[in-house]
Coordinates of C-alpha atoms in Angstrom, one line a residue:
X206 CA 0.1 -0.1 -0.1
X207 CA 1.2 3.4 -1.1
X208 CA 1.8 5.8 1.7
X209 CA -0.7 8.6 1.3
X210 CA 0.1 12.1 3.0
X211 CA -2.5 13.0 5.8
X212 CA -3.0 16.4 4.8
X213 CA -4.1 17.1 2.4
X214 CA -6.4 14.1 1.2
X215 CA -8.2 12.6 -1.8
X216 CA -11.3 13.1 0.4
X217 CA -13.6 15.5 -1.3
X218 CA -15.0 18.0 1.6
X219 CA -18.5 17.5 2.8
X220 CA -20.7 20.2 2.7
X221 CA -19.4 23.3 4.3
X222 CA -16.5 21.7 6.6
X223 CA -12.9 21.1 5.6
X224 CA -9.5 21.0 6.8
X225 CA -6.8 23.4 5.7
X226 CA -3.7 21.8 7.1
X227 CA -0.6 20.3 5.3
X228 CA 1.0 17.4 6.7
X229 CA 4.7 18.7 6.0
X230 CA 3.7 21.6 8.2
X231 CA 2.5 19.8 10.8
X232 CA 5.7 17.3 10.9
X233 CA 8.2 20.1 11.4
X234 CA 5.9 21.5 13.7
X235 CA 6.1 18.5 16.0
X236 CA 9.7 17.1 15.3
X237 CA 10.8 21.1 16.8
X238 CA 8.5 20.5 19.2
X239 CA 9.5 17.1 20.4
X240 CA 13.2 18.5 20.2
X241 CA 12.5 21.8 22.4
X242 CA 10.7 19.5 25.1
X243 CA 14.3 17.8 25.5
X244 CA 16.3 20.5 25.6
X245 CA 14.1 22.5 28.3
X246 CA 13.5 19.1 30.1
X247 CA 9.8 18.8 29.6
X248 CA 9.2 22.4 29.9
X249 CA 8.5 23.4 26.5
X250 CA 5.6 20.8 26.2
X251 CA 3.1 23.6 27.5
X252 CA 4.0 25.8 24.2
X253 CA 4.0 22.5 22.2
X254 CA 0.5 21.9 23.3
X255 CA -0.6 25.5 22.6
X256 CA 1.1 25.3 18.4
X257 CA -0.8 22.1 18.1
X258 CA -4.4 23.5 18.8
X259 CA -3.5 26.5 17.0
X260 CA -2.9 24.5 13.9
X261 CA -5.8 22.2 14.4
X262 CA -7.7 24.9 15.3
X263 CA -7.1 27.2 12.7
X264 CA -6.8 24.9 9.8
X265 CA -10.6 24.0 10.7
X266 CA -13.1 25.4 8.5
X267 CA -16.9 25.6 9.1
X268 CA -18.9 27.4 6.7
X269 CA -16.0 29.5 5.5
X270 CA -14.4 30.8 8.8
X271 CA -11.9 29.2 10.7
X272 CA -11.9 28.1 14.4
X273 CA -9.3 30.1 16.5
X274 CA -7.6 28.8 19.5
X275 CA -6.8 31.8 22.0
X276 CA -5.3 29.7 24.7
X277 CA -1.7 30.6 26.2
X278 CA 1.1 28.5 27.0
X279 CA 1.6 30.4 30.2
X280 CA -1.7 29.6 31.2
X281 CA -1.1 25.8 31.0
X282 CA 2.5 26.3 32.8
X283 CA 0.6 28.0 35.6
X284 CA -2.5 25.4 35.6
X285 CA 0.2 22.8 36.0
X286 CA 2.2 24.3 39.1
X287 CA -1.3 25.0 40.8
X288 CA -1.9 21.2 39.9
X289 CA 1.5 20.1 41.5
X290 CA 1.0 22.2 44.4
X291 CA -2.8 20.6 45.1
X292 CA -1.9 16.8 44.4
X293 CA 1.4 16.8 46.5
X294 CA -0.2 17.6 49.9
X295 CA -3.0 15.5 48.9
X296 CA -1.0 12.8 48.2
X297 CA 1.0 13.1 51.6
X298 CA -2.2 13.2 53.6
X299 CA -3.5 10.3 51.7
X300 CA -0.3 8.4 52.9
X301 CA -0.3 9.3 56.4
X302 CA -4.3 8.4 56.6
X303 CA -3.3 4.9 55.7
X304 CA -0.6 4.7 57.9
X305 CA -2.3 5.7 60.6
X306 CA -5.2 3.6 59.9
X307 CA -2.8 0.7 59.2
X308 CA -4.7 -0.6 56.4
X309 CA -3.5 -3.5 54.7
X310 CA -2.1 -3.2 51.2
X311 CA -5.1 -3.4 49.2
X312 CA -7.3 -1.1 50.8
X313 CA -4.9 2.1 50.2
X314 CA -4.5 0.6 46.7
X315 CA -8.3 0.5 45.8
X316 CA -8.8 3.8 47.6
X317 CA -5.9 5.5 45.9
X318 CA -7.0 4.1 42.6
X319 CA -10.8 5.1 43.0
X320 CA -9.4 9.0 44.0
X321 CA -6.9 9.1 41.1
X322 CA -9.8 7.9 38.8
X323 CA -12.2 10.3 40.5
X324 CA -9.7 13.4 40.0
X325 CA -8.8 12.2 36.5
X326 CA -12.5 12.6 35.6
X327 CA -12.4 15.9 37.2
X328 CA -9.8 17.2 35.6
X329 CA -10.9 15.8 31.9
X330 CA -14.3 17.8 32.8
X331 CA -12.5 21.0 33.6
X332 CA -9.8 20.3 30.6
X333 CA -12.2 20.1 28.0
X334 CA -14.4 23.5 29.6
X335 CA -10.5 25.4 29.2
X336 CA -10.3 24.3 25.7
X337 CA -14.2 25.2 25.0
X338 CA -13.7 28.5 26.5
X339 CA -10.7 29.2 24.7
X340 CA -12.1 28.4 21.1
X341 CA -13.4 31.2 19.1
X342 CA -15.5 30.8 15.8
X343 CA -16.9 34.3 14.2
X344 CA -15.8 36.3 17.3
X345 CA -17.6 34.1 19.7
X346 CA -16.4 31.8 22.0
X347 CA -18.1 27.9 23.5
X348 CA -18.6 27.9 27.0
X349 CA -19.3 25.0 29.1
X350 CA -20.7 24.8 32.5
X351 CA -22.1 22.2 34.7
X352 CA -20.7 20.7 38.1
X353 CA -17.0 18.8 37.2
X354 CA -17.4 16.7 40.4
X355 CA -21.2 15.5 39.5
X356 CA -19.7 14.6 36.3
X357 CA -16.4 12.9 37.7
X358 CA -18.9 10.6 40.2
X359 CA -21.0 9.8 37.1
X360 CA -18.1 9.0 35.0
X361 CA -17.0 6.1 37.8
X362 CA -20.4 4.8 38.0
X363 CA -20.5 4.3 34.5
X364 CA -17.3 2.9 34.1
X365 CA -18.3 0.6 37.0
X366 CA -21.5 -0.5 35.1
X367 CA -19.4 -1.1 32.2
X368 CA -16.8 -3.4 34.3
X369 CA -19.5 -5.1 35.6
X370 CA -21.3 -6.0 32.1
X371 CA -17.9 -6.7 30.9
X372 CA -18.7 -4.0 28.6
X373 CA -22.0 -4.5 26.9
X374 CA -23.5 -1.1 29.0
X375 CA -20.6 0.8 27.3
X376 CA -22.7 2.6 24.5
X377 CA -25.5 3.6 27.0
X378 CA -23.1 4.8 29.6
X379 CA -21.0 7.0 26.9
X380 CA -24.4 8.2 25.5
X381 CA -25.1 9.3 29.0
X382 CA -21.8 11.1 29.4
X383 CA -22.1 12.9 25.7
X384 CA -25.5 14.0 27.2
X385 CA -24.1 15.5 30.2
X386 CA -21.4 17.4 28.8
X387 CA -23.4 18.6 25.6
X388 CA -26.4 19.7 27.5
X389 CA -23.8 21.7 29.3
X390 CA -22.0 23.3 26.5
X391 CA -23.0 26.3 24.3
X392 CA -21.7 28.5 21.5
X393 CA -22.5 31.8 22.3
X394 CA -26.4 31.7 23.5
X395 CA -26.7 28.6 21.3
X396 CA -27.2 25.3 23.4
X397 CA -25.9 22.3 22.7
X398 CA -26.8 18.7 23.1
X399 CA -26.3 15.0 22.1
X400 CA -28.9 13.3 20.6
X401 CA -26.7 10.1 19.7
X402 CA -28.4 6.7 20.9
X403 CA -26.7 4.2 23.3
X404 CA -28.9 1.8 21.4
X405 CA -27.7 2.2 17.8
X406 CA -24.0 2.2 19.1
X407 CA -24.9 -0.7 21.1
X408 CA -26.1 -2.6 17.8
X409 CA -23.3 -1.7 15.8
X410 CA -20.8 -2.7 18.4
X411 CA -22.4 -5.8 19.3
X412 CA -20.7 -8.1 16.7
X413 CA -17.5 -6.6 17.8
X414 CA -18.3 -7.5 21.3
X415 CA -18.9 -10.9 20.2
X416 CA -15.7 -11.9 18.7
X417 CA -13.4 -9.8 21.2
X418 CA -15.2 -10.9 24.5
X419 CA -17.4 -13.5 23.3
X420 CA -14.3 -16.0 23.4
X421 CA -13.3 -15.2 27.1
X422 CA -16.9 -15.5 28.4
X423 CA -17.4 -19.1 26.5
X424 CA -14.1 -19.8 28.4
X425 CA -15.1 -18.7 31.4
X426 CA -18.1 -20.6 30.9
X427 CA -16.2 -24.0 30.3
X428 CA -13.9 -23.8 33.2
X429 CA -16.8 -22.8 35.8
X430 CA -18.5 -26.0 34.3
X431 CA -15.5 -28.1 35.4
X432 CA -15.4 -27.2 39.1
X433 CA -17.2 -29.2 41.4
X434 CA -18.4 -26.4 43.4
X435 CA -20.0 -28.7 46.4
X436 CA -16.8 -30.7 46.9
X437 CA -14.8 -27.4 46.8
X438 CA -17.0 -25.7 49.3
X439 CA -16.3 -28.6 51.6
X440 CA -12.8 -28.4 51.4
X441 CA -12.7 -24.6 52.0
X442 CA -15.0 -25.5 54.9
X443 CA -12.1 -27.3 56.2
X444 CA -9.7 -24.7 55.7
X445 CA -7.0 -26.9 54.1
X446 CA -5.7 -24.0 51.9
X447 CA -2.9 -26.7 50.1
X448 CA -5.6 -29.4 49.0
X449 CA -8.2 -26.9 47.8
X450 CA -5.4 -25.0 45.3
X451 CA -4.5 -28.7 44.2
X452 CA -8.1 -29.7 44.0
X453 CA -8.6 -26.4 41.9
X454 CA -6.0 -27.0 39.8
X455 CA -7.1 -30.6 38.6
X456 CA -10.3 -29.2 38.3
X457 CA -8.8 -26.3 35.6
X458 CA -6.2 -28.2 34.2
X459 CA -8.4 -29.7 31.1
X460 CA -9.5 -26.1 30.6
X461 CA -6.2 -24.3 30.4
X462 CA -5.7 -24.8 26.7
X463 CA -9.2 -23.3 25.6
X464 CA -8.5 -20.5 28.4
X465 CA -5.1 -19.7 26.3
X466 CA -6.8 -20.4 23.0
X467 CA -9.7 -18.0 24.1
X468 CA -7.5 -15.4 25.4
X469 CA -5.3 -15.2 22.1
X470 CA -8.4 -14.8 20.0
X471 CA -9.6 -12.2 21.8
X472 CA -6.0 -10.2 21.8
X473 CA -6.0 -10.8 17.8
X474 CA -9.3 -9.9 17.5
X475 CA -9.1 -6.8 19.8
X476 CA -6.1 -5.7 17.3
X477 CA -7.5 -6.5 14.1
X478 CA -10.9 -4.6 14.9
X479 CA -9.6 -1.5 17.0
X480 CA -10.0 0.6 14.1
X481 CA -13.2 -0.8 13.3
X482 CA -14.6 0.3 17.0
X483 CA -12.6 3.6 16.5
X484 CA -14.8 4.4 13.1
X485 CA -17.8 3.2 14.4
X486 CA -17.6 5.4 17.5
X487 CA -16.4 8.5 15.7
X488 CA -19.3 8.4 13.4
X489 CA -21.6 7.9 16.2
X490 CA -20.1 11.1 17.9
X491 CA -20.0 13.6 15.0
X492 CA -23.4 12.7 14.4
X493 CA -24.7 13.1 17.5
X494 CA -23.6 16.6 18.0
X495 CA -26.0 19.5 18.1
X496 CA -26.1 23.1 18.5
X497 CA -29.6 24.4 18.6
X498 CA -31.2 24.1 14.9
X499 CA -27.5 23.1 13.8
X500 CA -27.0 19.9 13.3
X501 CA -23.6 17.6 12.2
X502 CA -23.6 14.6 10.2
X503 CA -20.8 12.1 9.5
X504 CA -20.0 10.1 6.2
X505 CA -17.0 8.8 7.9
X506 CA -15.8 5.3 6.4
X507 CA -14.2 2.4 8.1
X508 CA -11.7 2.0 5.0
X509 CA -10.5 5.6 6.1
X510 CA -9.6 4.8 9.4
X511 CA -7.9 1.4 8.7
X512 CA -5.9 3.4 6.7
X513 CA -4.6 5.4 9.3
X514 CA -3.6 2.3 11.2
X515 CA -2.1 0.5 8.4
X516 CA -0.4 3.6 7.8
X517 CA 1.0 4.2 11.5
X518 CA 2.3 0.6 11.4
X519 CA 4.2 1.1 8.6
X520 CA 5.8 4.3 10.0
X521 CA 6.1 2.6 13.1
X522 CA 8.2 -0.5 11.4
X523 CA 10.6 2.0 9.0
X524 CA 11.0 4.1 12.1
X525 CA 12.2 1.0 14.4
X526 CA 14.5 -0.4 11.3
X527 CA 16.4 3.1 11.2
X528 CA 16.6 3.0 14.8
X529 CA 18.0 0.0 15.2
X530 CA 20.5 0.4 12.3
X531 CA 22.0 3.5 13.0
X532 CA 21.4 3.5 16.9
X533 CA 23.2 0.2 17.0
X534 CA 26.2 1.2 15.1
X535 CA 26.4 4.6 16.9
X536 CA 26.6 2.5 19.7
X537 CA 29.0 -0.5 18.4
X538 CA 31.5 2.2 17.1
X539 CA 31.3 4.5 20.1
X540 CA 31.9 1.7 22.4
X541 CA 34.9 0.4 20.5
X542 CA 36.4 3.8 20.6
X543 CA 36.1 4.2 24.6
X544 CA 37.0 0.5 25.1
X545 CA 40.7 1.4 23.6
X546 CA 41.0 3.1 27.2
X547 CA 41.2 0.1 28.7
X548 CA 38.7 1.4 31.3
X549 CA 35.6 -0.8 31.7
X550 CA 33.8 1.3 34.1
X551 CA 34.1 4.5 31.6
X552 CA 32.6 1.8 29.0
X553 CA 29.7 1.0 30.9
X554 CA 28.9 4.6 31.7
X555 CA 29.1 5.5 27.8
X556 CA 27.3 2.2 26.8
X557 CA 24.4 3.0 28.8
X558 CA 24.4 7.3 28.1
X559 CA 23.8 6.0 24.6
X560 CA 21.2 3.6 25.4
X561 CA 19.5 6.2 27.5
X562 CA 19.6 8.8 24.5
X563 CA 18.5 6.1 22.0
X564 CA 15.6 5.4 24.0
X565 CA 14.3 9.0 24.3
X566 CA 14.7 9.1 20.5
X567 CA 12.5 6.2 20.3
X568 CA 10.1 7.5 22.8
X569 CA 10.0 10.9 20.9
X570 CA 9.9 9.7 17.7
X571 CA 7.1 7.0 18.4
X572 CA 5.1 9.8 20.0
X573 CA 5.7 12.1 17.0
X574 CA 4.4 9.3 14.6
X575 CA 1.4 8.6 16.7
X576 CA 0.3 12.3 16.8
X577 CA 0.9 13.2 13.1
X578 CA -0.7 9.9 11.7
X579 CA -3.1 9.2 13.9
X580 CA -4.4 11.9 16.1
X581 CA -4.3 14.8 13.5
X582 CA -5.3 11.9 11.1
X583 CA -8.5 11.5 12.8
X584 CA -9.1 14.8 13.1
X585 CA -8.7 15.7 9.9
X586 CA -11.2 12.6 9.2
X587 CA -13.8 13.6 11.2
X588 CA -13.8 17.3 10.3
X589 CA -13.6 16.5 6.4
X590 CA -16.2 13.8 6.4
X591 CA -18.7 15.8 8.6
X592 CA -21.5 17.7 7.3
X593 CA -23.7 20.6 8.4
X594 CA -27.4 21.5 8.4
X595 CA -29.4 24.3 9.7
X596 CA -26.0 26.4 9.5
X597 CA -28.3 29.7 9.5
X598 CA -28.9 29.3 13.2
X599 CA -24.7 30.2 13.3
X600 CA -25.8 34.1 11.9
X601 CA -27.7 35.6 15.1
X602 CA -25.5 34.0 18.0
X603 CA -24.7 36.5 20.7
X604 CA -21.8 36.0 22.9
X605 CA -22.2 34.6 26.3
X606 CA -19.6 32.7 28.8
X607 CA -16.3 33.4 30.3
X608 CA -12.8 32.4 30.2
X609 CA -12.3 29.0 32.3
X610 CA -9.0 28.9 34.1
X611 CA -6.4 26.4 33.3
X612 CA -6.4 24.3 36.5
X613 CA -8.2 21.5 34.7
X614 CA -5.5 21.1 32.3
X615 CA -3.2 21.5 34.7
X616 CA -4.6 18.3 36.8
X617 CA -5.2 16.6 33.7
X618 CA -1.2 17.1 32.5
X619 CA -0.3 16.0 36.2
X620 CA -2.4 13.0 36.0
X621 CA -1.3 12.0 32.7
X622 CA -4.8 12.2 31.2
X623 CA -4.5 15.0 29.2
X624 CA -5.1 15.2 25.2
X625 CA -5.3 17.7 22.3

């Protein structure tokens, strides 16, 4: 398959929405930003995030006008520092409480995970508000209100339901969360809403669930049927852990092969069908967006998303080959030169430093490839396959709302849940 450029693409603009950016410019922005992030020990990432948003926003054209991002890198930096100032004492208090209560290891781990998950969802909602209030279209900003703590609680409950139902409830929980976000979102005085149906997403995703999760469910059912629960209960009442473990092993031994085969089948299916899931979900989400009388529909095709993922795999393979060839040759050559000094410690230090540098290059290069090919590629697909109806309602919008603080962005960054 030939490697085609992401920007511009052969896909014809749909309706009045299109993406104007060129891939070469985005590559340069990402590579330059990655280098400066390394040189500044990570500080430049706030400026890189700002430049990325300005590029994507300013190249997204709706009805002849482009979006504008007016956020500042200094706002992101200050928000991050405030977030760290909040999180560090919070972690210390949490650790002291756990020590004071003398909890066993599993309890503080579960409580800590729940707390971080709650903070993560809170940060995601606040970060979304920051990005919306820094997004301007035709001179008017977007806005988001609503309680971030309420959203965080809703999100945790939804994820718990998804886990308990093995993913079957995912479409309805996502529809619920999207409706919460959109009914608290507006463009000026034009109220947003989400009309996507959980049932429609469920029906589209059910075949994927059967292929990916189905084998594991069947394997668990077979393994459960092989256990003599009455005999196992009698042994557990006796308190003989060794005999109980031996009995469980004997009962499950015939089904271990089936379980491994089921896991392998599910893993392969997940890899092959993940782009399909992304395409279904992205089209469903875009087609559910509404602002007053303005409705958005998506013509996204599955093959377009698969093309993005095939392309990123090819880039990763090429990058890996080049890195192994040039990186390995460089390390070998430098170590050979240093070894002439006959100092084993110096040789080990040099080899370690070069390996660390190579690791940094691999991480930065992989991140840049993913951001350009996948993240920006899906953004471009989402934009260019979207179409508006009722866009006349955009002409009478009046300004409302105020800019939000960057604390949510800082928390999202500090917790590692941030995004574009």
